[in-house]
mmCIF file of C-alpha atoms in Angstrom:
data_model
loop_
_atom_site.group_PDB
_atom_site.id
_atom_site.type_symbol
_atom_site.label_atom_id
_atom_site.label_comp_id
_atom_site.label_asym_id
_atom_site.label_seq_id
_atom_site.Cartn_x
_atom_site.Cartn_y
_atom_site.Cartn_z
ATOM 1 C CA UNK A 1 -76.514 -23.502 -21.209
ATOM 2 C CA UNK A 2 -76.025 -25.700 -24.327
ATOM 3 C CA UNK A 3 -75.387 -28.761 -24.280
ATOM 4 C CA UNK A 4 -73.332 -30.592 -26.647
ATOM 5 C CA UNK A 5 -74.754 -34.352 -26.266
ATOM 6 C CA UNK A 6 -77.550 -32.702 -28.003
ATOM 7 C CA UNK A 7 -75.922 -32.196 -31.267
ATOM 8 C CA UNK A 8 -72.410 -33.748 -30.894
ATOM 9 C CA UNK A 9 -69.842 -32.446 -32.565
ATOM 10 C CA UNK A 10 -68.794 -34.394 -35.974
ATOM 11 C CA UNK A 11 -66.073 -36.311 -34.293
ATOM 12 C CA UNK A 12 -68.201 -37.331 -31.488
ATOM 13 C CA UNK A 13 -71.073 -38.341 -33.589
ATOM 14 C CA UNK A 14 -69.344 -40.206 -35.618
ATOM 15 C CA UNK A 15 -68.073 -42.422 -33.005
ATOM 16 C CA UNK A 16 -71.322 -43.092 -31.574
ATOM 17 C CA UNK A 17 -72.615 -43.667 -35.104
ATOM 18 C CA UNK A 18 -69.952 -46.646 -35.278
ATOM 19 C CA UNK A 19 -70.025 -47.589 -31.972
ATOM 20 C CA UNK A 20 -74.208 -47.712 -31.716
ATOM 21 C CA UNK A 21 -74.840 -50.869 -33.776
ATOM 22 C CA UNK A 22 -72.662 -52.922 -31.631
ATOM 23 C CA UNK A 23 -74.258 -51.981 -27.943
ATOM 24 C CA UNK A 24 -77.905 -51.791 -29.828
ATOM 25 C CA UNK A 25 -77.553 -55.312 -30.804
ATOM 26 C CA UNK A 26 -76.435 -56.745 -27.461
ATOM 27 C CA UNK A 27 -78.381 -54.366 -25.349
ATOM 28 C CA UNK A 28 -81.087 -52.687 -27.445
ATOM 29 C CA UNK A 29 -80.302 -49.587 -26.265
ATOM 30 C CA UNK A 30 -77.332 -47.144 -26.598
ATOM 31 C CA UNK A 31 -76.255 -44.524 -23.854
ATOM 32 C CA UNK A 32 -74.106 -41.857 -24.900
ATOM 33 C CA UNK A 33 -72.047 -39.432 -22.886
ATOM 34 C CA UNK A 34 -69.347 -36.643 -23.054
ATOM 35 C CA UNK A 35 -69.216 -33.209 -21.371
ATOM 36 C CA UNK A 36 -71.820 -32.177 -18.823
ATOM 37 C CA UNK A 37 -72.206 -28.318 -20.019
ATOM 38 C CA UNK A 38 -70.492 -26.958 -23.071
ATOM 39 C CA UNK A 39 -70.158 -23.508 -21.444
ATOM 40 C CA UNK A 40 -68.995 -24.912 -18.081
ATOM 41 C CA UNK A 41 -66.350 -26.852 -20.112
ATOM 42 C CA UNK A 42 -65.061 -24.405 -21.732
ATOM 43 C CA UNK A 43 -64.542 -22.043 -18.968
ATOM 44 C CA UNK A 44 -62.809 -24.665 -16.464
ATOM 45 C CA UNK A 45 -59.449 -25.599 -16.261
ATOM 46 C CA UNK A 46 -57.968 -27.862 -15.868
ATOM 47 C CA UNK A 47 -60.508 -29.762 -17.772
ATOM 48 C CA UNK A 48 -61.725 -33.018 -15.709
ATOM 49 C CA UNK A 49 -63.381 -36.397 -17.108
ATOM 50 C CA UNK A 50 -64.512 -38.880 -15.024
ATOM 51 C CA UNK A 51 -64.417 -41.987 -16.577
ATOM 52 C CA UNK A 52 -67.270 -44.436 -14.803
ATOM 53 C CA UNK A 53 -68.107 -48.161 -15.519
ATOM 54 C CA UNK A 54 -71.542 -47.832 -16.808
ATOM 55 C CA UNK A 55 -75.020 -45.991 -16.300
ATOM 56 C CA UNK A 56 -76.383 -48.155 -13.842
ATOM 57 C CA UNK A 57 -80.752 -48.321 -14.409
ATOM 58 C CA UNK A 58 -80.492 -45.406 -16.624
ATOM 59 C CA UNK A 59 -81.485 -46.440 -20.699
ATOM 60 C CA UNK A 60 -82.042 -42.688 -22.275
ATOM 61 C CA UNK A 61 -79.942 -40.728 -24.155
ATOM 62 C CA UNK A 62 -77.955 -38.404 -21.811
ATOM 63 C CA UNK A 63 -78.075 -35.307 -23.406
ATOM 64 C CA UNK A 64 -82.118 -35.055 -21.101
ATOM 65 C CA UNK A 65 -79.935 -36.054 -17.946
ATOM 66 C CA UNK A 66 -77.189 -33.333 -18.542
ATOM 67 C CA UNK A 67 -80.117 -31.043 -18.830
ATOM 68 C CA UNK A 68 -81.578 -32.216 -15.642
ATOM 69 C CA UNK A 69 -78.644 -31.682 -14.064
ATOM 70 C CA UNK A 70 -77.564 -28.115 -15.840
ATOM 71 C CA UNK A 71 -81.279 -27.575 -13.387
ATOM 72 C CA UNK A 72 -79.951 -29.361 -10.785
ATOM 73 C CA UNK A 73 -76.939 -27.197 -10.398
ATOM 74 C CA UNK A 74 -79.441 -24.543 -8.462
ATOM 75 C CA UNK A 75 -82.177 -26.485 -7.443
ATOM 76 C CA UNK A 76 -80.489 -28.850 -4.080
ATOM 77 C CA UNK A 77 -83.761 -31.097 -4.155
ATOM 78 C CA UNK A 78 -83.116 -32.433 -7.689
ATOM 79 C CA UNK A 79 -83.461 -35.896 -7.569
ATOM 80 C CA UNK A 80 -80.399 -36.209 -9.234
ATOM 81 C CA UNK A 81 -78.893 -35.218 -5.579
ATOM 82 C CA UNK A 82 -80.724 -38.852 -4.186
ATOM 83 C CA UNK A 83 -77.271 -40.631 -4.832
ATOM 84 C CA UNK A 84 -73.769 -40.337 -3.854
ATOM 85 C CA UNK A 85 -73.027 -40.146 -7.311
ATOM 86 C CA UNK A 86 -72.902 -36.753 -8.298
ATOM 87 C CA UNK A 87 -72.357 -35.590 -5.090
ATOM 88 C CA UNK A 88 -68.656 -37.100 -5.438
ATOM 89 C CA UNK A 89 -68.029 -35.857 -8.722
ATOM 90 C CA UNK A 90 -69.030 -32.352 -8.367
ATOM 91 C CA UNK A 91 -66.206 -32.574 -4.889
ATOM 92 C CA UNK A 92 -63.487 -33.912 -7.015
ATOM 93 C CA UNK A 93 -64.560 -31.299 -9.979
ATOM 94 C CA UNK A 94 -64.071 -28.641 -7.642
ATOM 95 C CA UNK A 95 -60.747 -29.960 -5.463
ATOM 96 C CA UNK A 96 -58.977 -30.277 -8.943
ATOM 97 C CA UNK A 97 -60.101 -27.539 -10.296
ATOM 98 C CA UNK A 98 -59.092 -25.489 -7.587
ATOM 99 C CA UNK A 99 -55.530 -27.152 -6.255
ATOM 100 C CA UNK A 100 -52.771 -24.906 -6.016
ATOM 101 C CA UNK A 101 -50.889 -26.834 -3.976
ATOM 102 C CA UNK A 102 -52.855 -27.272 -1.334
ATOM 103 C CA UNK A 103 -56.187 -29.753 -1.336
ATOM 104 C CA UNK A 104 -59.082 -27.261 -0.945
ATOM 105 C CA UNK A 105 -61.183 -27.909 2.001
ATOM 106 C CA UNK A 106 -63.810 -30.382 2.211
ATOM 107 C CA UNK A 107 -66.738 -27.820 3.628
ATOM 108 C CA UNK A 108 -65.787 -25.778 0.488
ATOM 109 C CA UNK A 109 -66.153 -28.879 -1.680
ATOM 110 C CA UNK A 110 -69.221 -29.555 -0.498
ATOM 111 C CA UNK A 111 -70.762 -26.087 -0.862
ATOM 112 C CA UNK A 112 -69.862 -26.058 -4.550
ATOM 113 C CA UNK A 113 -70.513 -29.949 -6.000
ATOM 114 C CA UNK A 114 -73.625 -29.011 -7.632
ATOM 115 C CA UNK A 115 -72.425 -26.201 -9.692
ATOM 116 C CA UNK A 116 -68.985 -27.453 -10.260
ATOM 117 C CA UNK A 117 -70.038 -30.454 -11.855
ATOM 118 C CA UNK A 118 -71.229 -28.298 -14.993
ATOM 119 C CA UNK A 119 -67.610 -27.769 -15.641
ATOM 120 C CA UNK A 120 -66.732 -31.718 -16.281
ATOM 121 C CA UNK A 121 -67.022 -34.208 -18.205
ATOM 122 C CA UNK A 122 -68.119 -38.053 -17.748
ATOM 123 C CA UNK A 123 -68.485 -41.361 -19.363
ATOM 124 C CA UNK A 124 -68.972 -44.965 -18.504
ATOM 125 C CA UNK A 125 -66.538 -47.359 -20.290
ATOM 126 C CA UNK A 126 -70.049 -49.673 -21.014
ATOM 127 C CA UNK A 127 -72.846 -47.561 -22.955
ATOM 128 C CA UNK A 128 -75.666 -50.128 -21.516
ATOM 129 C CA UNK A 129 -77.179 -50.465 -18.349
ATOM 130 C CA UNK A 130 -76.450 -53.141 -15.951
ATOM 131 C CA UNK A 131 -76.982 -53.447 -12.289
ATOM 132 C CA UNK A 132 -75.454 -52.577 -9.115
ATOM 133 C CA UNK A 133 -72.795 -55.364 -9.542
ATOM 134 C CA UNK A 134 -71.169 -55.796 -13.429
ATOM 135 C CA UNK A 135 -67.880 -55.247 -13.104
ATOM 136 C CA UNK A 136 -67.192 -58.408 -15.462
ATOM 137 C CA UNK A 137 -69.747 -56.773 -18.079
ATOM 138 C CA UNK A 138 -67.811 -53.395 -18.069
ATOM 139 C CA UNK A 139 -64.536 -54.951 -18.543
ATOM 140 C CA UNK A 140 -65.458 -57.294 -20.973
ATOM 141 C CA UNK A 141 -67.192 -54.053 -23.144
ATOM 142 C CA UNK A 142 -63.616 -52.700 -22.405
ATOM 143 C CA UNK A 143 -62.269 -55.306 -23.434
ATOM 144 C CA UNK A 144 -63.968 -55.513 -26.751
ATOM 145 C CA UNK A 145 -64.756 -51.717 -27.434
ATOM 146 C CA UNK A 146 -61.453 -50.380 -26.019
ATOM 147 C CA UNK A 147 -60.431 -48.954 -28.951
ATOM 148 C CA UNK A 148 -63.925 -46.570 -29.016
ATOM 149 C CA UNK A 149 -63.301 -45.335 -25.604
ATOM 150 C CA UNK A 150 -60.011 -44.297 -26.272
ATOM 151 C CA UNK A 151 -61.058 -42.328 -29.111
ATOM 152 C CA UNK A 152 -64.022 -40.764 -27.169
ATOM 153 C CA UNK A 153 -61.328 -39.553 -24.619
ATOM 154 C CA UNK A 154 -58.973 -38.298 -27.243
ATOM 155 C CA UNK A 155 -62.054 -36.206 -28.658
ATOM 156 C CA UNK A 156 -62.939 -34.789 -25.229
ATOM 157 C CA UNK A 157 -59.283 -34.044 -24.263
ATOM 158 C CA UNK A 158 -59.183 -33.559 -20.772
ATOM 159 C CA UNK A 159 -56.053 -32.645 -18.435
ATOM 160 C CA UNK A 160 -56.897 -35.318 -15.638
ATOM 161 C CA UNK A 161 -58.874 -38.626 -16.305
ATOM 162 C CA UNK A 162 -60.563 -39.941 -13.006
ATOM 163 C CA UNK A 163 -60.730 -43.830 -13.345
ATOM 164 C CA UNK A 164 -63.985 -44.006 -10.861
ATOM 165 C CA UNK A 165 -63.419 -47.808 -10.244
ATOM 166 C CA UNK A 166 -62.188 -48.236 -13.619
ATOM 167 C CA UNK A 167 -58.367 -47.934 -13.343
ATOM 168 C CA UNK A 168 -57.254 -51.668 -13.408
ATOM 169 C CA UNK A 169 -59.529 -52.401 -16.843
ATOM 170 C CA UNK A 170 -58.522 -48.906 -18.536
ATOM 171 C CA UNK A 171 -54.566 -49.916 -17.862
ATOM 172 C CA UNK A 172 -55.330 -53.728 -19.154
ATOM 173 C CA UNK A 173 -57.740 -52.930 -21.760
ATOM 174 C CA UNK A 174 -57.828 -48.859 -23.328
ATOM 175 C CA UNK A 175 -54.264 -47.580 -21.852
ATOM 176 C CA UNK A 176 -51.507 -50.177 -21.425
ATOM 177 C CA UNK A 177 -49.176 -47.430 -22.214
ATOM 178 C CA UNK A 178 -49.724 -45.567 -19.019
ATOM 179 C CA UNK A 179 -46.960 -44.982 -16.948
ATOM 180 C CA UNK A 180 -46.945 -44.941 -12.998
ATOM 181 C CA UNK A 181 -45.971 -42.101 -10.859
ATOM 182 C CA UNK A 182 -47.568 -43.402 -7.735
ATOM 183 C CA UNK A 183 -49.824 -45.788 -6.112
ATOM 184 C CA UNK A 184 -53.040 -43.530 -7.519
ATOM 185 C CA UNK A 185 -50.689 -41.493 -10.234
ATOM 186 C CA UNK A 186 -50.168 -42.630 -13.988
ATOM 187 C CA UNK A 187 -49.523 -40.118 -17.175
ATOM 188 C CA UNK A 188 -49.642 -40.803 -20.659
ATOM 189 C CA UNK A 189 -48.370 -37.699 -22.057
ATOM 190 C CA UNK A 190 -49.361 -34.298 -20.369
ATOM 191 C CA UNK A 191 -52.234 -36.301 -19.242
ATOM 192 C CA UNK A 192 -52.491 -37.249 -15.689
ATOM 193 C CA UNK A 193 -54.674 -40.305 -14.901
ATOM 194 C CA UNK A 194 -55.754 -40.697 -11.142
ATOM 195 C CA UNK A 195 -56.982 -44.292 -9.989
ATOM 196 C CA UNK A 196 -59.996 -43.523 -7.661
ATOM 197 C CA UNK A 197 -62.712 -45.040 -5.706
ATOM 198 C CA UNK A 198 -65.945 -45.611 -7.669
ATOM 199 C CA UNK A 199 -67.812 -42.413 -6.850
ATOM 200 C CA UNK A 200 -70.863 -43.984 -5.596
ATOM 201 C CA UNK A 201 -68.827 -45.923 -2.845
ATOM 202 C CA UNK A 202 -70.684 -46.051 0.696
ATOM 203 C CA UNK A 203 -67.477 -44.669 2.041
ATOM 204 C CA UNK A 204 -67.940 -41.060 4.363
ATOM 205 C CA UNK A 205 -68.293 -38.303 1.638
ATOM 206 C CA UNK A 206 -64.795 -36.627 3.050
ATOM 207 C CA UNK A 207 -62.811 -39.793 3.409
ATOM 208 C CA UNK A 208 -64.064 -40.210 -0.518
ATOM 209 C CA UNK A 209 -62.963 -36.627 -1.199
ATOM 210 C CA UNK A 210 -59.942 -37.002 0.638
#
């Protein structure tokens, strides 16, 4: 399955080309992100992103980790499957990806997270990594950096954002221009933006998927 962190496209790279100096100088490292699998992408709709606070004890490049878990996707004792992490996205992939009207079961969900998280997309908001607790670190990279995540979203152009955690310092800090629909509903656009839990929440996995 390729893999398009490998070899970004031109638009892509040339954001993280602009964007690296800044996190490599604060940080010393530089994380970059985008969609999962290329293939998967491509053949999902509607197309998902998930957009997380930041990769928490992880300082490679992610194009290995995609690759991992492209593996992952058939192999359920992955390490990758240790945290709640993935499990969560790969449920959400597949609910959204399959609503018509009805929210598919959780049981089904949960029989198809590991493959259906091939057909998404993720980022974290900070390309560093922090601990377990850096909420004021992510907002103030959103803060300052705002403008680059935006543009890394318009490249990706997905149908639904998922703010994992992230709503409040997307709306005050990347998209003021939102508007609401509902307590978890915003748009900007034909884009739908859903305010969600932080995927990696101790909450039960169906109350999370739920």
């Amino acid at each position: 399955m390729s893999n398009p962190l490998q070899s970004p496209e031109p638009s892509m790279r040339e954001l993280f080309d602009e964007w690296r100096p800044h996190v490599l100088a604060e940080a010393g490292h530089f994380v970059g992100d985008g969609i999962v699998c290329e293939d998967g992408w491509i053949l999902t709709k509607p197309k998902v992103l998930f957009i997380l606070k930041e990769p928490n004890g992880y300082k490679g490049e992610h194009g290995p980790l995609n690759d991992r878990l492209c593996r992952a996707a058939t192999n359920s004792s992955s390490k990758l499957w240790n945290r709640p992490t993935f499990h969560n996205l790969g449920r959400w992939a597949y609910g959204l990806a399959n609503y018509a009207g009805e929210v598919p079961p959780f049981d089904e969900a949960d029989r198809a997270y590991r493959t259906a998280v091939l057909g998404c997309a993720y980022i974290n908001i900070k390309k560093s990594s922090g601990g377990a607790r850096a909420t004021k670190a992510v907002e103030a990279h959103a803060a300052t950096y705002g403008r680059f995540v935006r543009r890394q979203v318009e490249i990706i152009a997905p149908d639904i954002v998922v703010c994992g955690g992230t709503w409040r310092m997307l709306k005050d800090h990347v998209f003021p221009d939102m508007t609401r629909v509902s307590h978890r509903v915003h748009t900007l656009g034909s884009r739908l933006f859903i305010n969600a839990f932080h995927p990696g929440c101790r909450a039960s996995h169906k109350e999370v998927y739920d």
